[in-house]
C-alpha atoms as an extended CHARMM CRD file, in Angstrom:
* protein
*
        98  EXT
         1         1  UNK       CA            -82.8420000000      -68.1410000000      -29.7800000000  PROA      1               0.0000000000
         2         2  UNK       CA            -82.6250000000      -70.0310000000      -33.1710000000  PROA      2               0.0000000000
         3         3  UNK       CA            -81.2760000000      -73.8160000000      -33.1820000000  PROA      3               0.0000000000
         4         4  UNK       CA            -78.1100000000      -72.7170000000      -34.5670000000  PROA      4               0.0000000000
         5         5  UNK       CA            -77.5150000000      -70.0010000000      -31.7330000000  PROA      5               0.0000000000
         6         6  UNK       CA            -78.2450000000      -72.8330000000      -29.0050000000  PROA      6               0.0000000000
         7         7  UNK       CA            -76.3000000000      -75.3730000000      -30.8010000000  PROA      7               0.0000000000
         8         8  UNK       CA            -73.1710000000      -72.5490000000      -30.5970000000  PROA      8               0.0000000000
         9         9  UNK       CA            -73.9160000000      -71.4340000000      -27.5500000000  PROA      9               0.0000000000
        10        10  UNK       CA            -74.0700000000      -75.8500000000      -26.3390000000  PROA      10              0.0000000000
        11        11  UNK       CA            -70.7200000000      -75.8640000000      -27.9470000000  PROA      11              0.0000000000
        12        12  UNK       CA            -68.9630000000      -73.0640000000      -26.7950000000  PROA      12              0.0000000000
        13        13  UNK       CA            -69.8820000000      -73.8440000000      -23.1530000000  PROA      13              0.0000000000
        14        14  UNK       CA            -68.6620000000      -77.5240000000      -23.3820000000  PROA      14              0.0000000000
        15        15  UNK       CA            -64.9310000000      -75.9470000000      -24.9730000000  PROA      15              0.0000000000
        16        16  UNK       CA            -64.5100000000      -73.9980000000      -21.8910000000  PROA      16              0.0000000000
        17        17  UNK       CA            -65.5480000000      -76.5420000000      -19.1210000000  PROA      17              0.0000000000
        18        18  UNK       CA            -63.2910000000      -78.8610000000      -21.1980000000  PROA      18              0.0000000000
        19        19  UNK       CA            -60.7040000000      -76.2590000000      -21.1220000000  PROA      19              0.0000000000
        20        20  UNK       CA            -61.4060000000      -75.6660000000      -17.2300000000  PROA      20              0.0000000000
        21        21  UNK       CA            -61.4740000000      -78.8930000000      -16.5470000000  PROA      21              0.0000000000
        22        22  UNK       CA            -57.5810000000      -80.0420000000      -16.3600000000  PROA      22              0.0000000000
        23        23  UNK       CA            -59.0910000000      -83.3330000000      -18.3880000000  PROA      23              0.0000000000
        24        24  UNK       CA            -58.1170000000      -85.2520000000      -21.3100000000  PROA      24              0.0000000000
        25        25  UNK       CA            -60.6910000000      -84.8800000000      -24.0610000000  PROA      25              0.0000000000
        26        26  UNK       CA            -61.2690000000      -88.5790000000      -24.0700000000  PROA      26              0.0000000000
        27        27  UNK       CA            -62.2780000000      -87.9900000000      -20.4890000000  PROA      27              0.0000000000
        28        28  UNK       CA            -64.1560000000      -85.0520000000      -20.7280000000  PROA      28              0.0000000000
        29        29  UNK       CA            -66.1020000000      -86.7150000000      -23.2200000000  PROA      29              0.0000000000
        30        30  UNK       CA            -67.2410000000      -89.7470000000      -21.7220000000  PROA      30              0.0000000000
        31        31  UNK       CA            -68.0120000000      -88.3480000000      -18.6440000000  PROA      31              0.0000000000
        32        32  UNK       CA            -70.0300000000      -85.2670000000      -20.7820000000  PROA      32              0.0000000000
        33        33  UNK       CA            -71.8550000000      -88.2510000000      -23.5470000000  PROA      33              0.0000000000
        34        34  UNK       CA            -70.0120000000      -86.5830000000      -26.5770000000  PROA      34              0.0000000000
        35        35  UNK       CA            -68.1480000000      -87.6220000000      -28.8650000000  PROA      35              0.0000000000
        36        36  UNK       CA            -64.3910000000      -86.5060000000      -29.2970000000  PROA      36              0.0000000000
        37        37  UNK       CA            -64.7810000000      -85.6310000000      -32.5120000000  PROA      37              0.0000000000
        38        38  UNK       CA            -67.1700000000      -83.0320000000      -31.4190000000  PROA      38              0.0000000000
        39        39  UNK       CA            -65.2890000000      -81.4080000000      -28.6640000000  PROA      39              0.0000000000
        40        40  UNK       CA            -61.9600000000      -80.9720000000      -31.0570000000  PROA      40              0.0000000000
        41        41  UNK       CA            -64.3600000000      -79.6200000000      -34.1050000000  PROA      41              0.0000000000
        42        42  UNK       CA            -65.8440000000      -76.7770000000      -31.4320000000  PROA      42              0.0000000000
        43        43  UNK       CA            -62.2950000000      -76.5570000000      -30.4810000000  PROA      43              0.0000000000
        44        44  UNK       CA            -61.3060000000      -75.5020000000      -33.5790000000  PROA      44              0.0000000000
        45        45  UNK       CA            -64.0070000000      -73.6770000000      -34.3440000000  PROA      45              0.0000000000
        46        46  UNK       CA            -63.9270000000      -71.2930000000      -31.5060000000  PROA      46              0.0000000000
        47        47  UNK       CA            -60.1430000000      -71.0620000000      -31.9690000000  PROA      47              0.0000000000
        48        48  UNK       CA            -60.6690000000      -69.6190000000      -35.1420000000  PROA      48              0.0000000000
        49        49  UNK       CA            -62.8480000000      -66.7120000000      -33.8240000000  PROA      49              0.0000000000
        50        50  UNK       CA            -60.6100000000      -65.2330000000      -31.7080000000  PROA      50              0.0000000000
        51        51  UNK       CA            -60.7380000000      -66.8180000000      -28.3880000000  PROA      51              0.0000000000
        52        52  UNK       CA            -57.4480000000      -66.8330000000      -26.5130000000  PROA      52              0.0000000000
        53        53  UNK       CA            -55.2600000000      -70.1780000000      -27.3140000000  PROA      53              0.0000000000
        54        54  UNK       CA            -53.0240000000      -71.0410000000      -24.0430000000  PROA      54              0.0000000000
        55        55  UNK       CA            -49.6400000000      -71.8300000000      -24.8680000000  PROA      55              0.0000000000
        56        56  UNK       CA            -48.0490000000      -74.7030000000      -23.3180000000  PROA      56              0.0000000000
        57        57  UNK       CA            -44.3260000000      -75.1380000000      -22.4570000000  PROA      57              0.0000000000
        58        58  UNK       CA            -43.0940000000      -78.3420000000      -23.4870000000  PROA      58              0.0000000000
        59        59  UNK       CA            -39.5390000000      -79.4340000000      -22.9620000000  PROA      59              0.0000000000
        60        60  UNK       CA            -37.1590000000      -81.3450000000      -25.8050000000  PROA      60              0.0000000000
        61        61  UNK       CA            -35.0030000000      -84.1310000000      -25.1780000000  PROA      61              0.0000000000
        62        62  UNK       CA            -32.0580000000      -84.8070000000      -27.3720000000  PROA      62              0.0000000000
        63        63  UNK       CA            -32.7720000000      -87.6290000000      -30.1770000000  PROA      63              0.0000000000
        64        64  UNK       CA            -29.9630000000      -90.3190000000      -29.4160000000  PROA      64              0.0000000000
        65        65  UNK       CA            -27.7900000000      -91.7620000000      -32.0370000000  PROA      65              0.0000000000
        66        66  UNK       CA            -29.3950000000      -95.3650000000      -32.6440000000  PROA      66              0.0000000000
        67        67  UNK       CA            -27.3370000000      -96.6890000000      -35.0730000000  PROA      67              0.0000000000
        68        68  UNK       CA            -26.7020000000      -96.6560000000      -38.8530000000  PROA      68              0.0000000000
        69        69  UNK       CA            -29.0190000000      -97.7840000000      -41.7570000000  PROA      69              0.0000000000
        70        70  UNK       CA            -30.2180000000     -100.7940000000      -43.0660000000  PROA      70              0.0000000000
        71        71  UNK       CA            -31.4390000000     -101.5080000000      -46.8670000000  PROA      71              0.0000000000
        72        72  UNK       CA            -33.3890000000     -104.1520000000      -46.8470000000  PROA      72              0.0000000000
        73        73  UNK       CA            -34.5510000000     -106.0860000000      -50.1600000000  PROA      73              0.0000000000
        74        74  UNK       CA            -37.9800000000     -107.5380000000      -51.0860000000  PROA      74              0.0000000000
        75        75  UNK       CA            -35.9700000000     -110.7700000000      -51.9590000000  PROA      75              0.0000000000
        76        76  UNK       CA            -34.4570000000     -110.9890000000      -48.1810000000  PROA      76              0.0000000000
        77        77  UNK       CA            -31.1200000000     -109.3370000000      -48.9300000000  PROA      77              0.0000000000
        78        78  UNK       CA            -30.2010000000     -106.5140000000      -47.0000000000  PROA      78              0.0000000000
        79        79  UNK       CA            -26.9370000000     -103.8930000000      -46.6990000000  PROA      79              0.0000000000
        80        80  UNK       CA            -26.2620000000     -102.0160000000      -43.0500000000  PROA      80              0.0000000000
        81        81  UNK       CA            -24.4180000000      -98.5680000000      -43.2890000000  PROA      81              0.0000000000
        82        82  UNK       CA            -22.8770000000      -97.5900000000      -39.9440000000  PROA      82              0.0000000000
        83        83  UNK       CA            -24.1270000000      -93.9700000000      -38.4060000000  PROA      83              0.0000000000
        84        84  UNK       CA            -22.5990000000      -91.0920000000      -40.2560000000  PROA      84              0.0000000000
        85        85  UNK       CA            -22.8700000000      -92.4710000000      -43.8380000000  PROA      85              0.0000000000
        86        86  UNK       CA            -22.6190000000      -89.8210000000      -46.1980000000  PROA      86              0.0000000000
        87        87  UNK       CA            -26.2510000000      -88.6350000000      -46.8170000000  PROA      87              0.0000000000
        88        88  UNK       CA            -25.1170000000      -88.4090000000      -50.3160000000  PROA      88              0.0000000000
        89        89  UNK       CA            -23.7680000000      -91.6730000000      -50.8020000000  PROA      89              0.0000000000
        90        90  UNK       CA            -26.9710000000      -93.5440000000      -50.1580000000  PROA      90              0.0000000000
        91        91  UNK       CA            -28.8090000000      -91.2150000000      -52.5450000000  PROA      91              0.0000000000
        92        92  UNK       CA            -26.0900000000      -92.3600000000      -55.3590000000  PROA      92              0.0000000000
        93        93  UNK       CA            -26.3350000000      -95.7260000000      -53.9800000000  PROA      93              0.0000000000
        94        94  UNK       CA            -30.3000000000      -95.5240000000      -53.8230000000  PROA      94              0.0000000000
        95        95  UNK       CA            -30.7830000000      -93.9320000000      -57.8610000000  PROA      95              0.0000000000
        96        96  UNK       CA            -28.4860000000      -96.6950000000      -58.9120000000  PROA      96              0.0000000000
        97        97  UNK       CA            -30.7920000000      -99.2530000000      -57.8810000000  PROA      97              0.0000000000
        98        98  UNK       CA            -34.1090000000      -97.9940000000      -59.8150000000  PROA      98              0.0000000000
């Protein structure tokens, strides 16, 4: 076996304990003495010859209404807008400034 085919073969079997392993990379890693950088390269690498991805499902929260927008000036002046200003307002309000 050449360097390159144990170097692969060093890779590959680090992505699947990693993958077996219910640990973050960052764990994986330094309890394995590689880097991060590594493990997600050989991730990707592997990923891109076929081997099965696992999906997982991830739930979405609604994105709450925080407020309007404020403008704020390099010279310390500023302008608030309340939530629901017209989009295309503060464009025309926005090109009129340049």
């Amino acid at each position: 076996m050449d360097t390159k085919q144990k170097r692969e073969k060093f890779s590959a079997e680090h992505v699947r304990a990693w993958r077996e392993s219910e640990l973050t990379q960052v764990q994986y890693c330094a309890r394995n003495g590689i880097s991060r950088a590594s493990l997600q390269y050989w991730g990707y690498r592997k990923s891109k010859e076929g081997e099965a991805l696992t999906l997982v499902p991830v739930q979405r929260r609604p994105v709450e209404a925080v407020g309007g927008c404020v403008l704020r000036g390099p010279t310390g002046w500023q302008v608030e807008f309340p939530l629901g200003t017209s989009a295309g307002y503060l464009v025309e309000l926005l090109g009129g400034l340049r």
